[in-house]
Short mmCIF file of C-alpha atoms in Angstrom, two decimals:
data_model
loop_
_atom_site.label_atom_id
_atom_site.label_comp_id
_atom_site.label_asym_id
_atom_site.label_seq_id
_atom_site.Cartn_x
_atom_site.Cartn_y
_atom_site.Cartn_z
CA UNK A 845 57.23 -46.74 -14.46
CA UNK A 846 53.90 -45.79 -13.34
CA UNK A 847 51.80 -44.63 -16.47
CA UNK A 848 48.43 -44.32 -17.46
CA UNK A 849 48.08 -43.78 -21.27
CA UNK A 850 44.41 -42.88 -22.74
CA UNK A 851 45.36 -43.87 -26.24
CA UNK A 852 42.65 -43.11 -28.82
CA UNK A 853 41.84 -45.81 -31.47
CA UNK A 854 39.98 -43.18 -33.45
CA UNK A 855 37.24 -44.69 -36.00
CA UNK A 856 35.77 -47.22 -37.93
CA UNK A 857 38.55 -50.04 -38.49
CA UNK A 858 42.36 -51.37 -36.23
CA UNK A 859 43.85 -48.39 -38.57
CA UNK A 860 41.46 -46.12 -37.24
CA UNK A 861 44.51 -45.22 -34.54
CA UNK A 862 47.24 -42.55 -35.08
CA UNK A 863 51.14 -43.31 -36.07
CA UNK A 864 51.59 -41.97 -32.60
CA UNK A 865 49.36 -44.51 -30.82
CA UNK A 866 51.09 -47.64 -32.76
CA UNK A 867 54.42 -46.36 -31.11
CA UNK A 868 53.14 -45.57 -27.95
CA UNK A 869 52.01 -49.55 -27.63
CA UNK A 870 55.79 -50.54 -27.65
CA UNK A 871 56.78 -49.46 -24.68
CA UNK A 872 53.62 -50.73 -22.27
CA UNK A 873 53.83 -53.34 -19.76
CA UNK A 874 50.39 -54.34 -20.20
CA UNK A 875 47.62 -52.66 -22.88
CA UNK A 876 43.87 -53.33 -22.35
CA UNK A 877 41.03 -51.96 -25.01
CA UNK A 878 37.60 -51.49 -24.93
CA UNK A 879 34.83 -51.15 -27.34
CA UNK A 880 31.97 -50.25 -25.47
CA UNK A 881 31.56 -46.79 -25.14
CA UNK A 882 31.58 -46.32 -29.38
CA UNK A 883 31.27 -48.70 -32.40
CA UNK A 884 33.72 -49.17 -34.09
CA UNK A 885 32.19 -51.93 -36.74
CA UNK A 886 35.36 -53.48 -38.78
CA UNK A 887 38.42 -53.34 -35.87
CA UNK A 888 39.48 -57.15 -35.60
CA UNK A 889 41.84 -57.56 -32.13
CA UNK A 890 43.48 -60.27 -34.09
CA UNK A 891 44.67 -57.88 -36.53
CA UNK A 892 45.45 -54.95 -33.68
CA UNK A 893 47.43 -57.86 -31.29
CA UNK A 894 49.22 -58.83 -34.61
CA UNK A 895 49.54 -55.11 -35.77
CA UNK A 896 51.56 -54.11 -32.53
CA UNK A 897 52.60 -57.42 -31.80
CA UNK A 898 51.39 -57.73 -28.11
CA UNK A 899 48.73 -59.51 -26.04
CA UNK A 900 45.59 -57.30 -25.46
CA UNK A 901 43.16 -57.76 -22.87
CA UNK A 902 39.51 -56.49 -23.51
CA UNK A 903 37.30 -54.94 -20.93
CA UNK A 904 33.66 -55.22 -21.12
CA UNK A 905 31.42 -52.21 -19.22
CA UNK A 906 31.12 -54.23 -15.79
CA UNK A 907 34.79 -54.71 -15.62
CA UNK A 908 35.02 -50.84 -15.20
CA UNK A 909 32.18 -49.63 -13.77
CA UNK A 910 31.61 -52.63 -11.18
CA UNK A 911 35.17 -52.29 -9.66
CA UNK A 912 35.70 -48.74 -10.77
CA UNK A 913 38.44 -49.32 -13.00
CA UNK A 914 40.34 -51.34 -10.09
CA UNK A 915 41.70 -53.70 -12.83
CA UNK A 916 43.64 -50.57 -14.16
CA UNK A 917 44.48 -48.95 -12.18
CA UNK A 918 46.97 -51.51 -10.32
CA UNK A 919 48.07 -52.37 -13.56
CA UNK A 920 49.00 -48.63 -13.65
CA UNK A 921 50.66 -48.76 -10.26
CA UNK A 922 53.07 -51.81 -11.65
CA UNK A 923 53.66 -51.01 -15.22
CA UNK A 924 53.81 -48.75 -17.99
CA UNK A 925 49.48 -49.24 -18.99
CA UNK A 926 47.94 -48.28 -21.98
CA UNK A 927 44.40 -47.99 -22.54
CA UNK A 928 42.54 -48.12 -25.68
CA UNK A 929 39.38 -46.49 -26.27
CA UNK A 930 37.44 -45.83 -29.48
CA UNK A 931 37.58 -41.88 -30.40
CA UNK A 932 39.10 -39.31 -28.92
CA UNK A 933 39.43 -40.99 -25.54
CA UNK A 934 38.44 -38.86 -22.69
CA UNK A 935 35.56 -37.45 -24.97
CA UNK A 936 33.91 -40.23 -22.81
CA UNK A 937 33.34 -39.05 -19.48
CA UNK A 938 33.97 -42.24 -17.73
CA UNK A 939 37.27 -42.73 -18.65
CA UNK A 940 37.63 -38.91 -16.98
CA UNK A 941 36.75 -40.64 -13.65
CA UNK A 942 39.48 -43.08 -14.27
CA UNK A 943 42.15 -40.27 -15.08
CA UNK A 944 41.37 -38.34 -11.90
CA UNK A 945 41.54 -42.00 -9.72
CA UNK A 946 44.86 -42.87 -11.44
CA UNK A 947 46.17 -39.21 -10.27
CA UNK A 948 44.94 -39.65 -7.29
CA UNK A 949 47.18 -42.62 -6.85
CA UNK A 950 50.22 -41.07 -7.89
CA UNK A 951 49.79 -42.24 -11.15
CA UNK A 952 51.00 -39.95 -14.07
CA UNK A 953 48.49 -39.77 -16.97
CA UNK A 954 48.61 -38.72 -20.71
CA UNK A 955 46.06 -38.80 -23.73
CA UNK A 956 47.37 -39.50 -27.67
CA UNK A 957 44.05 -38.38 -29.28
CA UNK A 958 42.03 -40.66 -32.08
CA UNK A 959 39.89 -39.31 -34.71
CA UNK A 960 36.20 -38.37 -32.91
CA UNK A 961 32.48 -39.30 -34.06
CA UNK A 962 31.59 -35.25 -32.79
CA UNK A 963 33.99 -33.79 -35.58
CA UNK A 964 33.71 -36.14 -38.15
CA UNK A 965 29.68 -36.19 -37.86
CA UNK A 966 30.18 -32.46 -38.27
CA UNK A 967 32.72 -32.92 -40.98
CA UNK A 968 30.76 -34.98 -43.10
CA UNK A 969 27.57 -32.79 -42.54
CA UNK A 970 29.27 -29.80 -44.56
CA UNK A 971 28.01 -27.41 -41.83
CA UNK A 972 29.71 -24.58 -39.89
CA UNK A 973 31.85 -25.86 -37.00
CA UNK A 974 32.01 -23.03 -35.05
CA UNK A 975 27.48 -22.83 -35.59
CA UNK A 976 27.07 -25.79 -33.29
CA UNK A 977 25.21 -25.55 -30.03
CA UNK A 978 25.28 -28.15 -27.36
CA UNK A 979 25.48 -31.72 -28.38
CA UNK A 980 22.95 -34.52 -27.07
CA UNK A 981 22.51 -37.71 -27.18
CA UNK A 982 19.23 -39.57 -28.24
CA UNK A 983 17.97 -42.47 -25.46
CA UNK A 984 15.96 -45.57 -26.38
CA UNK A 985 12.72 -45.77 -25.27
CA UNK A 986 12.80 -47.09 -22.52
CA UNK A 987 14.97 -43.99 -21.17
CA UNK A 988 13.54 -41.54 -23.12
CA UNK A 989 13.54 -38.08 -21.90
CA UNK A 990 12.57 -34.68 -23.24
CA UNK A 991 16.05 -33.51 -22.93
CA UNK A 992 17.04 -33.78 -26.81
CA UNK A 993 14.27 -32.15 -27.71
CA UNK A 994 14.77 -29.04 -25.67
CA UNK A 995 18.55 -29.31 -26.43
CA UNK A 996 17.50 -29.01 -30.12
CA UNK A 997 15.00 -26.75 -29.42
CA UNK A 998 17.02 -24.06 -27.41
CA UNK A 999 19.48 -24.49 -30.17
CA UNK A 1000 16.98 -23.61 -33.04
CA UNK A 1001 16.16 -20.27 -30.47
CA UNK A 1002 19.72 -19.28 -31.41
CA UNK A 1003 20.61 -20.36 -34.65
CA UNK A 1004 22.96 -22.82 -33.94
CA UNK A 1005 22.82 -26.90 -35.58
CA UNK A 1006 22.78 -29.74 -32.99
CA UNK A 1007 24.54 -32.48 -33.26
CA UNK A 1008 22.89 -35.70 -31.93
CA UNK A 1009 24.73 -38.72 -30.75
CA UNK A 1010 22.80 -41.93 -30.69
CA UNK A 1011 22.43 -44.43 -28.05
CA UNK A 1012 23.85 -47.65 -28.12
CA UNK A 1013 24.44 -50.78 -26.30
CA UNK A 1014 27.39 -52.29 -27.98
CA UNK A 1015 27.90 -55.19 -25.39
CA UNK A 1016 24.50 -55.81 -25.50
CA UNK A 1017 24.23 -54.71 -29.96
CA UNK A 1018 21.68 -52.96 -29.53
CA UNK A 1019 22.22 -49.38 -31.69
CA UNK A 1020 19.59 -46.63 -31.80
CA UNK A 1021 19.19 -45.54 -35.82
CA UNK A 1022 18.20 -42.55 -37.07
CA UNK A 1023 14.99 -43.43 -38.23
CA UNK A 1024 13.67 -44.30 -34.40
CA UNK A 1025 15.33 -41.63 -33.05
CA UNK A 1026 13.68 -39.15 -35.35
CA UNK A 1027 10.03 -41.36 -34.39
CA UNK A 1028 10.71 -40.71 -30.85
CA UNK A 1029 11.35 -36.93 -31.42
CA UNK A 1030 8.27 -36.37 -32.82
CA UNK A 1031 6.22 -37.93 -30.67
CA UNK A 1032 7.31 -35.58 -28.36
CA UNK A 1033 6.79 -32.71 -30.72
CA UNK A 1034 2.87 -34.16 -30.26
CA UNK A 1035 2.64 -33.22 -26.67
CA UNK A 1036 4.66 -30.80 -26.53
CA UNK A 1037 3.52 -29.17 -29.76
CA UNK A 1038 6.28 -26.32 -30.24
CA UNK A 1039 6.56 -26.71 -33.94
CA UNK A 1040 10.39 -27.74 -33.24
CA UNK A 1041 10.46 -31.07 -35.10
CA UNK A 1042 7.44 -31.32 -37.93
CA UNK A 1043 7.78 -33.59 -40.73
CA UNK A 1044 8.72 -30.48 -42.29
CA UNK A 1045 11.40 -29.99 -40.25
CA UNK A 1046 14.83 -30.54 -42.41
CA UNK A 1047 18.04 -32.66 -40.74
CA UNK A 1048 20.71 -34.68 -41.87
CA UNK A 1049 21.37 -38.27 -41.02
CA UNK A 1050 24.90 -39.84 -40.77
CA UNK A 1051 25.71 -43.54 -41.19
CA UNK A 1052 29.40 -44.67 -41.00
CA UNK A 1053 31.61 -42.17 -40.25
CA UNK A 1054 35.09 -42.74 -40.41
CA UNK A 1055 33.99 -45.43 -43.13
CA UNK A 1056 34.67 -45.38 -46.92
CA UNK A 1057 30.91 -45.39 -47.86
CA UNK A 1058 29.53 -43.57 -45.04
CA UNK A 1059 25.66 -42.30 -46.04
CA UNK A 1060 25.47 -38.27 -45.52
CA UNK A 1061 21.42 -37.82 -45.94
CA UNK A 1062 19.55 -34.27 -45.52
CA UNK A 1063 16.07 -34.03 -45.97
CA UNK A 1064 12.98 -33.59 -44.74
CA UNK A 1065 12.07 -35.66 -41.27
CA UNK A 1066 9.17 -37.04 -43.15
CA UNK A 1067 11.67 -38.61 -45.76
CA UNK A 1068 14.19 -39.22 -43.19
CA UNK A 1069 11.75 -41.75 -41.09
CA UNK A 1070 12.13 -44.23 -44.38
CA UNK A 1071 15.32 -43.99 -45.15
CA UNK A 1072 17.62 -46.79 -45.40
CA UNK A 1073 20.72 -45.38 -43.66
CA UNK A 1074 22.30 -49.10 -43.70
CA UNK A 1075 25.00 -50.33 -40.71
CA UNK A 1076 25.58 -48.41 -37.24
CA UNK A 1077 26.98 -45.90 -36.05
CA UNK A 1078 24.79 -43.66 -36.92
CA UNK A 1079 24.59 -39.61 -35.99
CA UNK A 1080 21.99 -37.04 -36.44
CA UNK A 1081 22.31 -33.36 -36.96
CA UNK A 1082 19.58 -30.93 -36.84
CA UNK A 1083 20.62 -27.41 -38.26
CA UNK A 1084 19.69 -23.71 -37.26
CA UNK A 1085 20.00 -20.98 -39.44
CA UNK A 1086 22.17 -21.45 -42.72
CA UNK A 1087 24.46 -19.40 -44.28
CA UNK A 1088 24.42 -20.16 -47.89
CA UNK A 1089 27.12 -22.03 -47.78
CA UNK A 1090 26.33 -24.38 -45.49
CA UNK A 1091 22.72 -24.99 -47.77
CA UNK A 1092 25.07 -25.26 -50.37
CA UNK A 1093 26.39 -28.32 -48.67
CA UNK A 1094 23.80 -29.70 -47.34
CA UNK A 1095 22.33 -29.70 -51.52
CA UNK A 1096 25.63 -31.10 -53.19
CA UNK A 1097 27.12 -32.78 -50.17
CA UNK A 1098 24.18 -34.61 -48.53
CA UNK A 1099 21.33 -34.42 -51.69
CA UNK A 1100 19.28 -32.08 -49.61
CA UNK A 1101 16.12 -30.68 -51.55
CA UNK A 1102 17.19 -27.91 -53.45
CA UNK A 1103 14.45 -25.46 -51.92
CA UNK A 1104 16.81 -25.28 -48.82
CA UNK A 1105 19.44 -22.50 -51.67
CA UNK A 1106 16.46 -19.92 -51.85
CA UNK A 1107 15.18 -20.16 -47.96
CA UNK A 1108 18.66 -19.18 -46.40
CA UNK A 1109 20.16 -15.58 -45.44
CA UNK B 120 39.69 -42.02 -61.16
CA UNK B 121 39.35 -38.93 -60.09
CA UNK B 122 38.91 -38.90 -57.05
CA UNK B 123 39.94 -35.90 -54.35
CA UNK B 124 40.30 -37.29 -50.89
CA UNK B 125 40.85 -34.94 -47.51
CA UNK B 126 43.33 -36.92 -45.16
CA UNK B 127 43.89 -35.83 -41.96
CA UNK B 128 46.90 -35.04 -40.09
CA UNK B 129 45.69 -35.30 -36.46
CA UNK B 130 47.88 -33.35 -33.88
CA UNK B 131 51.44 -31.84 -32.96
CA UNK B 132 53.32 -33.67 -35.58
CA UNK B 133 53.63 -36.29 -38.60
CA UNK B 134 52.74 -39.33 -36.50
CA UNK B 135 49.24 -37.55 -35.73
CA UNK B 136 48.12 -39.25 -39.09
CA UNK B 137 46.12 -42.03 -38.88
CA UNK B 138 47.59 -45.97 -40.07
CA UNK B 139 44.14 -45.27 -42.38
CA UNK B 140 45.53 -41.86 -43.36
CA UNK B 141 49.44 -43.44 -44.64
CA UNK B 142 47.41 -45.92 -46.37
CA UNK B 143 45.89 -43.81 -48.60
CA UNK B 144 48.51 -42.23 -49.69
CA UNK B 145 49.97 -45.55 -51.20
CA UNK B 146 47.00 -44.90 -54.13
CA UNK B 147 47.79 -41.69 -54.74
CA UNK B 148 49.08 -39.97 -58.33
CA UNK B 149 49.13 -36.87 -56.31
CA UNK B 150 49.71 -35.44 -52.59
CA UNK B 151 49.18 -31.90 -51.61
CA UNK B 152 49.56 -30.43 -48.17
CA UNK B 153 49.06 -27.38 -45.75
CA UNK B 154 50.00 -26.74 -42.75
CA UNK B 155 48.60 -23.45 -41.89
CA UNK B 156 44.71 -23.81 -41.12
CA UNK B 157 46.09 -25.57 -37.87
CA UNK B 158 49.87 -25.57 -36.36
CA UNK B 159 51.40 -29.04 -35.97
CA UNK B 160 54.92 -27.86 -34.56
CA UNK B 161 56.80 -30.76 -35.30
CA UNK B 162 55.64 -31.85 -38.21
CA UNK B 163 58.60 -32.94 -40.55
CA UNK B 164 58.06 -32.72 -44.30
CA UNK B 165 61.16 -34.90 -45.45
CA UNK B 166 59.88 -37.05 -42.39
CA UNK B 167 56.25 -37.94 -43.56
CA UNK B 168 57.86 -37.93 -47.13
CA UNK B 169 60.25 -40.27 -46.43
CA UNK B 170 57.35 -42.37 -44.69
CA UNK B 171 54.78 -42.35 -47.41
CA UNK B 172 57.24 -43.19 -49.55
CA UNK B 173 56.04 -40.16 -52.03
CA UNK B 174 56.45 -36.93 -53.09
CA UNK B 175 54.12 -34.20 -51.11
CA UNK B 176 53.42 -30.89 -52.60
CA UNK B 177 53.33 -28.47 -50.07
CA UNK B 178 50.42 -25.23 -50.89
CA UNK B 179 50.20 -21.94 -48.89
CA UNK B 180 46.59 -20.06 -47.92
CA UNK B 181 47.16 -17.39 -50.96
CA UNK B 182 47.32 -21.45 -53.64
CA UNK B 183 43.70 -22.11 -52.36
CA UNK B 184 41.75 -18.91 -51.40
CA UNK B 185 43.29 -16.69 -54.77
CA UNK B 186 42.78 -19.53 -57.22
CA UNK B 187 40.02 -21.28 -55.25
CA UNK B 188 41.25 -24.43 -55.09
CA UNK B 189 42.11 -24.86 -58.97
CA UNK B 190 45.75 -26.83 -58.24
CA UNK B 191 44.66 -29.29 -56.22
CA UNK B 192 40.74 -29.44 -58.69
CA UNK B 193 42.64 -29.47 -61.78
CA UNK B 194 44.68 -32.21 -60.70
CA UNK B 195 42.36 -34.73 -58.34
CA UNK B 196 40.21 -34.02 -62.72
CA UNK B 197 43.34 -36.12 -63.65
CA UNK B 198 43.85 -38.83 -61.19
CA UNK B 199 43.65 -39.06 -57.15
CA UNK B 200 45.13 -36.83 -54.91
CA UNK B 201 45.25 -36.49 -51.85
CA UNK B 202 44.97 -32.98 -49.57
CA UNK B 203 46.80 -33.67 -46.20
CA UNK B 204 45.14 -31.26 -43.96
CA UNK B 205 46.20 -30.63 -39.65
CA UNK B 206 43.27 -32.16 -37.71
CA UNK B 207 40.48 -33.66 -38.69
CA UNK B 208 40.18 -31.61 -42.57
CA UNK B 209 36.64 -30.77 -42.93
CA UNK B 210 36.77 -28.98 -39.59
CA UNK B 211 38.31 -26.02 -41.38
CA UNK B 212 35.01 -24.48 -43.40
CA UNK B 213 37.62 -23.49 -46.37
CA UNK B 214 37.95 -27.28 -47.17
CA UNK B 215 34.29 -27.57 -47.12
CA UNK B 216 33.86 -25.35 -50.20
CA UNK B 217 36.48 -27.03 -51.98
CA UNK B 218 34.94 -29.90 -51.39
CA UNK B 219 31.78 -28.57 -53.19
CA UNK B 220 33.39 -27.50 -55.76
CA UNK B 221 34.94 -31.05 -56.32
CA UNK B 222 31.67 -32.80 -56.52
CA UNK B 223 30.20 -29.57 -58.54
CA UNK B 224 33.37 -30.75 -61.26
CA UNK B 225 32.08 -34.39 -60.78
CA UNK B 226 35.22 -35.36 -58.81
CA UNK B 227 34.10 -38.00 -55.76
CA UNK B 228 35.35 -36.56 -52.35
CA UNK B 229 36.06 -38.63 -49.45
CA UNK B 230 37.49 -37.92 -46.24
CA UNK B 231 40.02 -40.00 -43.82
CA UNK B 232 39.38 -38.13 -40.34
CA UNK B 233 42.41 -37.67 -38.06
CA UNK B 234 42.32 -36.08 -34.07
CA UNK B 235 41.09 -32.85 -34.12
CA UNK B 236 41.83 -29.58 -31.73
CA UNK B 237 38.29 -29.56 -30.66
CA UNK B 238 37.58 -33.11 -28.98
CA UNK B 239 41.85 -32.55 -27.91
CA UNK B 240 41.27 -30.13 -25.47
CA UNK B 241 37.77 -30.97 -24.25
CA UNK B 242 38.97 -33.96 -23.81
CA UNK B 243 41.60 -32.38 -22.01
CA UNK B 244 40.25 -30.03 -20.47
CA UNK B 245 38.15 -32.55 -18.18
CA UNK B 246 34.80 -31.53 -18.72
CA UNK B 247 31.97 -32.56 -19.95
CA UNK B 248 31.95 -32.99 -24.11
CA UNK B 249 27.64 -32.14 -23.58
CA UNK B 250 28.47 -29.57 -21.87
CA UNK B 251 29.76 -27.39 -24.29
CA UNK B 252 28.12 -24.54 -26.23
CA UNK B 253 28.79 -22.59 -29.32
CA UNK B 254 32.76 -23.03 -29.92
CA UNK B 255 34.28 -19.62 -30.86
CA UNK B 256 37.59 -18.28 -32.19
CA UNK B 257 39.21 -14.98 -30.51
CA UNK B 258 40.45 -12.73 -32.85
CA UNK B 259 43.83 -10.57 -33.13
CA UNK B 260 43.97 -7.05 -31.37
CA UNK B 261 43.53 -5.78 -35.22
CA UNK B 262 40.50 -7.72 -36.13
CA UNK B 263 39.36 -7.51 -32.50
CA UNK B 264 35.11 -8.00 -32.54
CA UNK B 265 32.26 -8.36 -29.37
CA UNK B 266 31.76 -11.99 -31.02
CA UNK B 267 34.28 -13.86 -28.03
CA UNK B 268 32.58 -11.90 -25.34
CA UNK B 269 29.21 -12.49 -26.56
CA UNK B 270 29.33 -15.82 -26.55
CA UNK B 271 31.05 -16.78 -23.71
CA UNK B 272 28.20 -14.87 -22.01
CA UNK B 273 25.71 -16.37 -24.05
CA UNK B 274 27.10 -19.85 -23.29
CA UNK B 275 27.53 -18.71 -19.56
CA UNK B 276 23.76 -18.07 -18.84
CA UNK B 277 22.75 -21.08 -20.69
CA UNK B 278 25.27 -23.12 -17.79
CA UNK B 279 27.32 -23.84 -20.63
CA UNK B 280 31.33 -23.93 -21.49
CA UNK B 281 33.40 -22.11 -24.50
CA UNK B 282 35.82 -23.65 -26.38
CA UNK B 283 37.51 -20.53 -27.44
CA UNK B 284 40.08 -21.21 -30.53
CA UNK B 285 42.76 -18.62 -30.74
CA UNK B 286 43.54 -16.78 -33.91
CA UNK B 287 46.85 -18.29 -36.13
CA UNK B 288 48.79 -17.22 -39.20
CA UNK B 289 50.72 -19.90 -39.65
CA UNK B 290 52.74 -18.73 -43.05
CA UNK B 291 53.36 -15.39 -40.57
CA UNK B 292 54.27 -17.24 -37.67
CA UNK B 293 51.84 -15.38 -35.66
CA UNK B 294 50.10 -17.29 -32.83
CA UNK B 295 47.11 -15.04 -30.60
CA UNK B 296 48.66 -16.30 -27.19
CA UNK B 297 46.55 -16.88 -24.09
CA UNK B 298 47.20 -14.48 -21.78
CA UNK B 299 47.29 -11.98 -24.74
CA UNK B 300 43.29 -13.48 -25.17
CA UNK B 301 42.21 -12.93 -21.69
CA UNK B 302 43.75 -9.53 -21.70
CA UNK B 303 41.74 -8.68 -24.98
CA UNK B 304 38.76 -10.07 -23.22
CA UNK B 305 38.74 -8.22 -20.47
CA UNK B 306 39.48 -5.21 -21.77
CA UNK B 307 35.63 -5.71 -23.31
CA UNK B 308 34.72 -6.56 -20.17
CA UNK B 309 36.26 -3.31 -18.52
CA UNK B 310 33.89 -1.63 -21.23
CA UNK B 311 31.37 -3.73 -21.07
CA UNK B 312 30.67 -4.09 -17.42
CA UNK B 313 28.41 -7.23 -17.43
CA UNK B 314 30.88 -9.61 -15.25
CA UNK B 315 31.08 -11.69 -17.28
CA UNK B 316 34.95 -11.95 -17.85
CA UNK B 317 36.72 -10.39 -14.92
CA UNK B 318 39.69 -11.89 -12.78
CA UNK B 319 38.11 -13.85 -10.61
CA UNK B 320 36.49 -15.52 -12.90
CA UNK B 321 38.05 -19.26 -13.90
CA UNK B 322 39.27 -20.72 -17.00
CA UNK B 323 41.17 -23.17 -18.23
CA UNK B 324 44.55 -22.90 -20.77
CA UNK B 325 45.78 -25.48 -22.63
CA UNK B 326 48.54 -25.43 -24.85
CA UNK B 327 50.03 -27.96 -27.23
CA UNK B 328 47.25 -30.41 -27.06
CA UNK B 329 48.01 -33.82 -28.68
CA UNK B 330 51.95 -33.53 -27.48
CA UNK B 331 53.50 -35.60 -24.98
CA UNK B 332 53.77 -32.65 -22.84
CA UNK B 333 50.69 -30.41 -22.67
CA UNK B 334 50.02 -27.66 -20.49
CA UNK B 335 46.44 -27.57 -19.01
CA UNK B 336 46.32 -24.70 -16.13
CA UNK B 337 42.72 -23.70 -15.03
CA UNK B 338 42.76 -20.96 -12.75
CA UNK B 339 41.64 -17.33 -11.89
CA UNK B 340 41.84 -14.80 -14.47
CA UNK B 341 44.35 -12.46 -12.69
CA UNK B 342 46.52 -15.91 -12.22
CA UNK B 343 46.51 -17.19 -15.77
CA UNK B 344 47.79 -13.54 -17.01
CA UNK B 345 50.55 -14.16 -15.54
CA UNK B 346 50.88 -18.16 -16.08
CA UNK B 347 53.70 -19.28 -18.68
CA UNK B 348 51.72 -21.42 -21.44
CA UNK B 349 54.92 -22.36 -23.36
CA UNK B 350 54.98 -22.74 -26.59
CA UNK B 351 52.17 -22.82 -29.80
CA UNK B 352 49.00 -24.00 -30.18
CA UNK B 353 46.79 -22.63 -27.33
CA UNK B 354 43.31 -22.86 -26.55
CA UNK B 355 40.73 -21.97 -23.87
CA UNK B 356 38.07 -22.62 -22.05
CA UNK B 357 35.66 -20.80 -20.20
CA UNK B 358 33.67 -22.98 -17.78
CA UNK B 359 29.57 -22.61 -17.14
CA UNK B 360 28.22 -24.47 -14.54
CA UNK B 361 30.30 -27.15 -13.07
CA UNK B 362 29.09 -31.02 -12.63
CA UNK B 363 31.05 -31.76 -8.84
CA UNK B 364 32.81 -34.39 -11.50
CA UNK B 365 34.23 -31.59 -13.49
CA UNK B 366 35.29 -29.32 -10.35
CA UNK B 367 37.08 -32.62 -9.07
CA UNK B 368 38.29 -32.48 -12.88
CA UNK B 369 40.03 -29.13 -12.81
CA UNK B 370 41.23 -29.32 -9.28
CA UNK B 371 43.50 -33.20 -9.88
CA UNK B 372 44.08 -32.39 -13.36
CA UNK B 373 44.70 -28.59 -14.48
CA UNK B 374 45.60 -27.65 -11.12
CA UNK B 375 42.64 -25.56 -10.50
CA UNK B 376 41.74 -23.70 -6.62
CA UNK B 377 40.28 -26.22 -4.01
CA UNK B 378 37.96 -24.06 -3.79
CA UNK B 379 35.85 -24.91 -6.44
CA UNK B 380 35.52 -28.37 -5.18
CA UNK B 381 32.88 -26.04 -2.81
CA UNK B 382 31.29 -24.05 -5.02
CA UNK B 383 29.49 -26.86 -7.51
CA UNK B 384 26.14 -27.80 -7.84
#
């Protein structure tokens, strides 16, 4: 059967995948795997292969980008093919493109969803999901732009929270960390001088979402700049207006300064 | 050990849970389960119990709301307690409150994440995650307000997409469907007359995210009003400005009118 199934691997390790995801691999003729669109720090390909009882072919960014995914598409035209992807697979826009290409070639596609960094960080922050505005990625210094600053500013103006994903190049083992991302944003503030992101701004840093020991710390930027969040993956949240239960969550679950309780609506 | 672990059940059926979630239940002294904050249409409690080899106590909304979750908190003060929740567990704000209460009582809490309706619908729509604005729930007619209309309008003004969750009362087997939600939004348009949501507006309806046969259909509202999306859960997306790859995704993956390809930036 010509079929391409995107299987979400969820978070953290090879057991982040759902039982439906494991079940799916049993009927696959070919299994591909990528570990570059997000970080699964404790994912072991050997353990995963042992678990599903099949060989898995690991793809790198270049395998997919340089040949427009021909490797996967050719396999899917010749049998049932599973493509294993960190998190929830179609949150990575590059895979949406692959899915479109497959359908255009007459290959049926399906998705087995997995836990996503998006909902995980929102949940861990203790902030209310429906109060988040647009999400943004904070890029490495060499690709830096005003976009993250502007998105945070726009969301704040609307009273909304901002989820900031931090750039990563897993192939090169490079991860932008929270401290560096904050320093970059504060540099922009110094140029723009709008008072959006200052040393007295409160933010929430989240590290290792999906593990048994995530770090979730809310504090003033001047404090977070020096805070040791430990291993990646790391993400940031800039709160907008806080509901009193959100302030309570930041104080109780993320160690925010207690004064937060008194400055909410 | 005093501990409360929120375990996400993911989507669709009892196999939406991750392997980490199953592993977690093995060390639990008590297991509670709720199925009212979201729809898992094919979840079987019997099959789940057989899978984990333990009894699970089902909680209804009143168990948690009327007693501030005392049932779960008391259990967690006396041993390791797992609370199984559809989707990604802390996306439901009511459970954030429970988590805060547990920590205040000195009970450690943890989260095992699951696939969420949020990232699933975004992925299925083919639209780019970082172009979504604020999310909103469309309420039943008896609780209707201008909020969903205003959120869609605000997002559109910023060029952003809106994810609309549709209200549900699982205990009463009541689900707002896409057709009805669209009719309610068009009624508001008739009163406000701002041209935000008209019969010629394009939207994307998504039904049964997480199943093997989701329906994903993009079309003009006048068409979607009569479209049969089948069984719940159902959600809606109102696109803002489309990138050409997003237009391509809506045409190829969601059967949108081909003219969309020509009206994008």
